[in-house]
Structures are given as structure tokens and as C-alpha cells.
């Protein structure tokens, strides 16, 4: 299975609802590496690497988000896989 990297920007009610922690848990469950953080403009930014099928599942989860969130838009940028991460974490 090919490994891929995506850079996501999630818009909507995605801050103050546990989105980062839930995304971290989901990414770890799917054996992804990378990070998630809040942006000052109210969006959440994610960089994730892993097997293509697991990345696809993660993107589907990001479109829904945790309970209490309202996701309006997910911008997806495909990037070149680097293997630079050892885990998936919340960053600031």
C-alpha cells in the first residue's frame, strides 16, 4: 500500500469542541503520523502521513469531526510523503 501525505485545512465550528484531541486519537488509531493545530483564523490545520487507505479514512473522519463540531469545508492538498514524523501529535 503506497504511503501518502496530505495537508488539510478544516473550516467551521472546529475550535473549542475537542477537534484536535479527537483528530489525534483517530490518527493514532489509523497509524498515521503528523500533527494537528488550531489557526488564529478559526480553522484547524493538519499534516498527516500514512498508508493511502488510512489517510482516506482519516479525511472522511475530518469531514465529520467530533460531536459538537460543525465542519463546513475541508481543503485537501496532496504533498510528497517524507516520513519525517515519528508520531501524531497536537502542536501549537
Coordinates of N, CA and C in Angstrom, one line a residue:
X1 N 0.9 -1.2 0.0 CA 0.0 0.0 0.0 C 0.9 1.2 0.0
X2 N 0.7 2.2 -0.9 CA 1.5 3.4 -1.0 C 1.3 4.3 0.2
X3 N 2.4 4.9 0.6 CA 2.3 5.9 1.7 C 2.1 7.3 1.1
X4 N 1.3 8.1 1.7 CA 1.0 9.4 1.1 C 1.0 10.5 2.3
X5 N 1.0 11.7 1.8 CA 0.9 12.9 2.8 C -0.1 13.8 2.3
X6 N -0.9 14.3 3.3 CA -1.9 15.3 3.0 C -1.8 16.5 4.0
X7 N -2.1 17.7 3.5 CA -2.2 18.9 4.3 C -3.6 19.4 4.2
X8 N -4.3 19.4 5.4 CA -5.7 19.7 5.4 C -5.9 21.0 6.2
X9 N -6.9 21.8 5.7 CA -7.4 23.0 6.4 C -8.9 22.7 6.6
X10 N -9.3 22.7 7.9 CA -10.7 22.4 8.2 C -11.4 23.7 8.7
X11 N -12.5 24.0 8.1 CA -13.3 25.2 8.5 C -14.6 24.9 9.1
X12 N -15.1 25.8 9.9 CA -16.4 25.6 10.6 C -16.2 25.8 12.1
X13 N -17.1 25.2 12.8 CA -17.0 25.3 14.3 C -16.1 24.1 14.7
X14 N -14.8 24.4 14.7 CA -13.8 23.3 14.9 C -12.8 23.6 16.0
X15 N -13.0 24.8 16.6 CA -12.2 25.1 17.8 C -13.0 25.2 19.0
X16 N -12.5 24.7 20.1 CA -13.2 24.7 21.4 C -14.2 23.6 21.5
X17 N -14.1 22.6 20.6 CA -15.0 21.4 20.7 C -14.3 20.1 20.8
X18 N -13.0 20.1 21.0 CA -12.2 18.9 21.2 C -11.7 18.3 19.8
X19 N -11.7 19.1 18.8 CA -11.4 18.6 17.5 C -9.9 18.1 17.4
X20 N -9.0 18.9 17.9 CA -7.6 18.5 17.9 C -7.3 17.2 18.6
X21 N -7.8 17.1 19.8 CA -7.6 15.8 20.6 C -8.3 14.6 19.9
X22 N -9.5 14.8 19.4 CA -10.2 13.8 18.7 C -9.5 13.4 17.4
X23 N -8.9 14.4 16.7 CA -8.2 14.1 15.5 C -6.9 13.3 15.8
X24 N -6.3 13.7 16.9 CA -5.0 13.0 17.3 C -5.4 11.5 17.6
X25 N -6.4 11.3 18.3 CA -6.8 9.9 18.7 C -7.1 9.1 17.4
X26 N -7.9 9.7 16.5 CA -8.3 9.0 15.3 C -7.0 8.7 14.4
X27 N -6.2 9.7 14.3 CA -4.9 9.5 13.5 C -4.1 8.4 14.1
X28 N -3.9 8.3 15.4 CA -3.2 7.3 16.1 C -3.8 5.9 15.9
X29 N -5.1 5.9 15.9 CA -5.9 4.6 15.7 C -5.6 4.1 14.3
X30 N -5.4 5.0 13.3 CA -5.1 4.6 11.9 C -3.6 4.5 11.6
X31 N -2.8 4.6 12.6 CA -1.3 4.5 12.4 C -0.8 5.6 11.5
X32 N -1.3 6.8 11.7 CA -0.8 7.9 10.9 C 0.2 8.7 11.8
X33 N 1.0 9.5 11.1 CA 2.0 10.4 11.8 C 1.7 11.8 11.2
X34 N 2.2 12.8 12.0 CA 2.0 14.1 11.6 C 1.6 15.0 12.8
X35 N 0.8 16.0 12.5 CA 0.3 16.9 13.6 C -1.0 17.6 13.2
X36 N -1.6 18.2 14.3 CA -2.8 19.0 14.2 C -2.7 20.2 15.0
X37 N -3.2 21.4 14.6 CA -3.1 22.6 15.4 C -4.3 23.5 15.0
X38 N -4.6 24.4 15.9 CA -5.5 25.5 15.7 C -4.8 26.6 15.0
X39 N -5.5 27.3 14.1 CA -5.0 28.5 13.5 C -5.8 29.7 14.0
X40 N -5.1 30.9 14.0 CA -5.7 32.1 14.5 C -7.0 32.5 13.8
X41 N -7.2 32.1 12.6 CA -8.4 32.5 11.8 C -9.6 31.5 12.1
X42 N -9.4 30.6 13.1 CA -10.6 29.7 13.4 C -10.5 28.4 12.8
X43 N -9.6 28.2 11.8 CA -9.6 26.9 11.2 C -8.6 25.9 12.0
X44 N -8.7 24.7 11.6 CA -7.7 23.7 12.1 C -6.9 23.2 11.0
X45 N -5.6 23.1 11.2 CA -4.7 22.6 10.2 C -4.1 21.3 10.6
X46 N -4.0 20.4 9.6 CA -3.5 19.0 9.8 C -2.5 18.7 8.7
X47 N -1.4 18.1 9.1 CA -0.4 17.4 8.2 C -0.4 16.0 8.6
X48 N -0.7 15.1 7.7 CA -0.8 13.6 8.1 C -0.1 12.8 7.0
X49 N 0.6 11.8 7.5 CA 1.2 10.8 6.6 C 0.9 9.4 7.0
X50 N 0.7 8.5 6.0 CA 0.4 7.1 6.3 C 0.0 6.4 5.0
X51 N -0.5 5.2 5.2 CA -1.0 4.4 4.1 C -2.2 5.1 3.5
X52 N -2.3 5.0 2.2 CA -3.3 5.7 1.4 C -4.7 5.4 1.9
X53 N -5.0 4.2 2.2 CA -6.3 3.8 2.6 C -6.6 4.4 4.0
X54 N -5.7 4.5 4.9 CA -5.9 5.0 6.2 C -6.0 6.6 6.1
X55 N -5.3 7.2 5.2 CA -5.4 8.6 5.0 C -6.8 8.9 4.5
X56 N -7.3 8.1 3.6 CA -8.7 8.3 3.1 C -9.7 8.2 4.2
X57 N -9.5 7.3 5.1 CA -10.5 7.1 6.3 C -10.4 8.3 7.2
X58 N -9.1 8.8 7.4 CA -8.9 10.0 8.2 C -9.6 11.2 7.7
X59 N -9.5 11.4 6.4 CA -10.1 12.6 5.7 C -11.6 12.5 5.9
X60 N -12.2 11.3 5.7 CA -13.7 11.1 5.9 C -14.0 11.5 7.4
X61 N -13.2 11.1 8.3 CA -13.5 11.5 9.7 C -13.4 13.0 9.9
X62 N -12.4 13.6 9.3 CA -12.2 15.1 9.4 C -13.4 15.8 8.8
X63 N -14.1 15.3 7.8 CA -15.2 15.9 7.2 C -16.4 15.9 8.2
X64 N -16.4 15.0 9.1 CA -17.5 14.9 10.1 C -17.1 15.6 11.4
X65 N -15.9 15.2 11.9 CA -15.4 15.7 13.2 C -16.0 15.1 14.4
X66 N -15.6 15.5 15.6 CA -16.1 15.0 16.8 C -17.5 15.6 17.1
X67 N -18.2 15.0 18.0 CA -19.5 15.6 18.5 C -19.3 17.0 18.9
X68 N -20.2 17.9 18.5 CA -20.1 19.3 18.9 C -19.5 20.2 17.8
X69 N -18.8 19.5 16.9 CA -18.2 20.3 15.8 C -19.2 20.4 14.6
X70 N -19.0 21.5 13.8 CA -19.7 21.6 12.6 C -18.7 21.9 11.5
X71 N -18.4 20.9 10.7 CA -17.4 21.1 9.6 C -18.1 21.6 8.4
X72 N -17.6 22.8 7.9 CA -18.2 23.4 6.7 C -17.4 23.1 5.5
X73 N -16.1 22.9 5.6 CA -15.2 22.7 4.5 C -13.9 22.1 4.9
X74 N -13.4 21.2 4.1 CA -12.1 20.6 4.3 C -11.3 20.8 3.0
X75 N -10.3 21.6 3.0 CA -9.4 21.8 1.9 C -8.3 20.8 2.0
X76 N -8.0 20.0 0.9 CA -7.1 18.9 0.9 C -6.0 19.2 -0.1
X77 N -4.7 19.2 0.3 CA -3.6 19.4 -0.5 C -2.8 18.1 -0.5
X78 N -2.6 17.4 -1.6 CA -1.7 16.3 -1.6 C -0.2 16.8 -1.7
X79 N 0.6 16.2 -0.9 CA 2.0 16.5 -0.8 C 2.8 15.3 -0.9
X80 N 4.1 15.4 -1.1 CA 5.0 14.3 -1.2 C 5.3 13.7 0.1
X81 N 5.2 12.4 0.3 CA 5.5 11.7 1.5 C 6.9 11.9 1.9
X82 N 7.2 12.2 3.2 CA 8.5 12.4 3.6 C 9.0 11.5 4.7
X83 N 8.1 10.9 5.5 CA 8.5 10.0 6.5 C 9.2 10.7 7.7
X84 N 9.0 12.0 7.8 CA 9.7 12.8 8.8 C 9.1 12.7 10.2
X85 N 7.9 12.2 10.4 CA 7.3 12.2 11.7 C 7.4 10.8 12.3
X86 N 7.5 10.8 13.7 CA 7.5 9.5 14.4 C 6.2 9.2 15.1
X87 N 5.3 10.2 15.2 CA 4.1 10.0 15.9 C 3.1 11.1 15.3
X88 N 1.9 11.1 15.8 CA 0.9 12.1 15.5 C 0.6 12.9 16.8
X89 N 0.8 14.2 16.7 CA 0.6 15.0 18.0 C -0.1 16.3 17.7
X90 N -0.5 16.9 18.8 CA -1.1 18.3 18.8 C 0.1 19.2 18.9
X91 N 0.1 20.2 18.1 CA 1.1 21.2 18.1 C 0.5 22.6 18.3
X92 N 1.3 23.6 18.6 CA 0.7 24.9 18.8 C 1.5 26.0 18.0

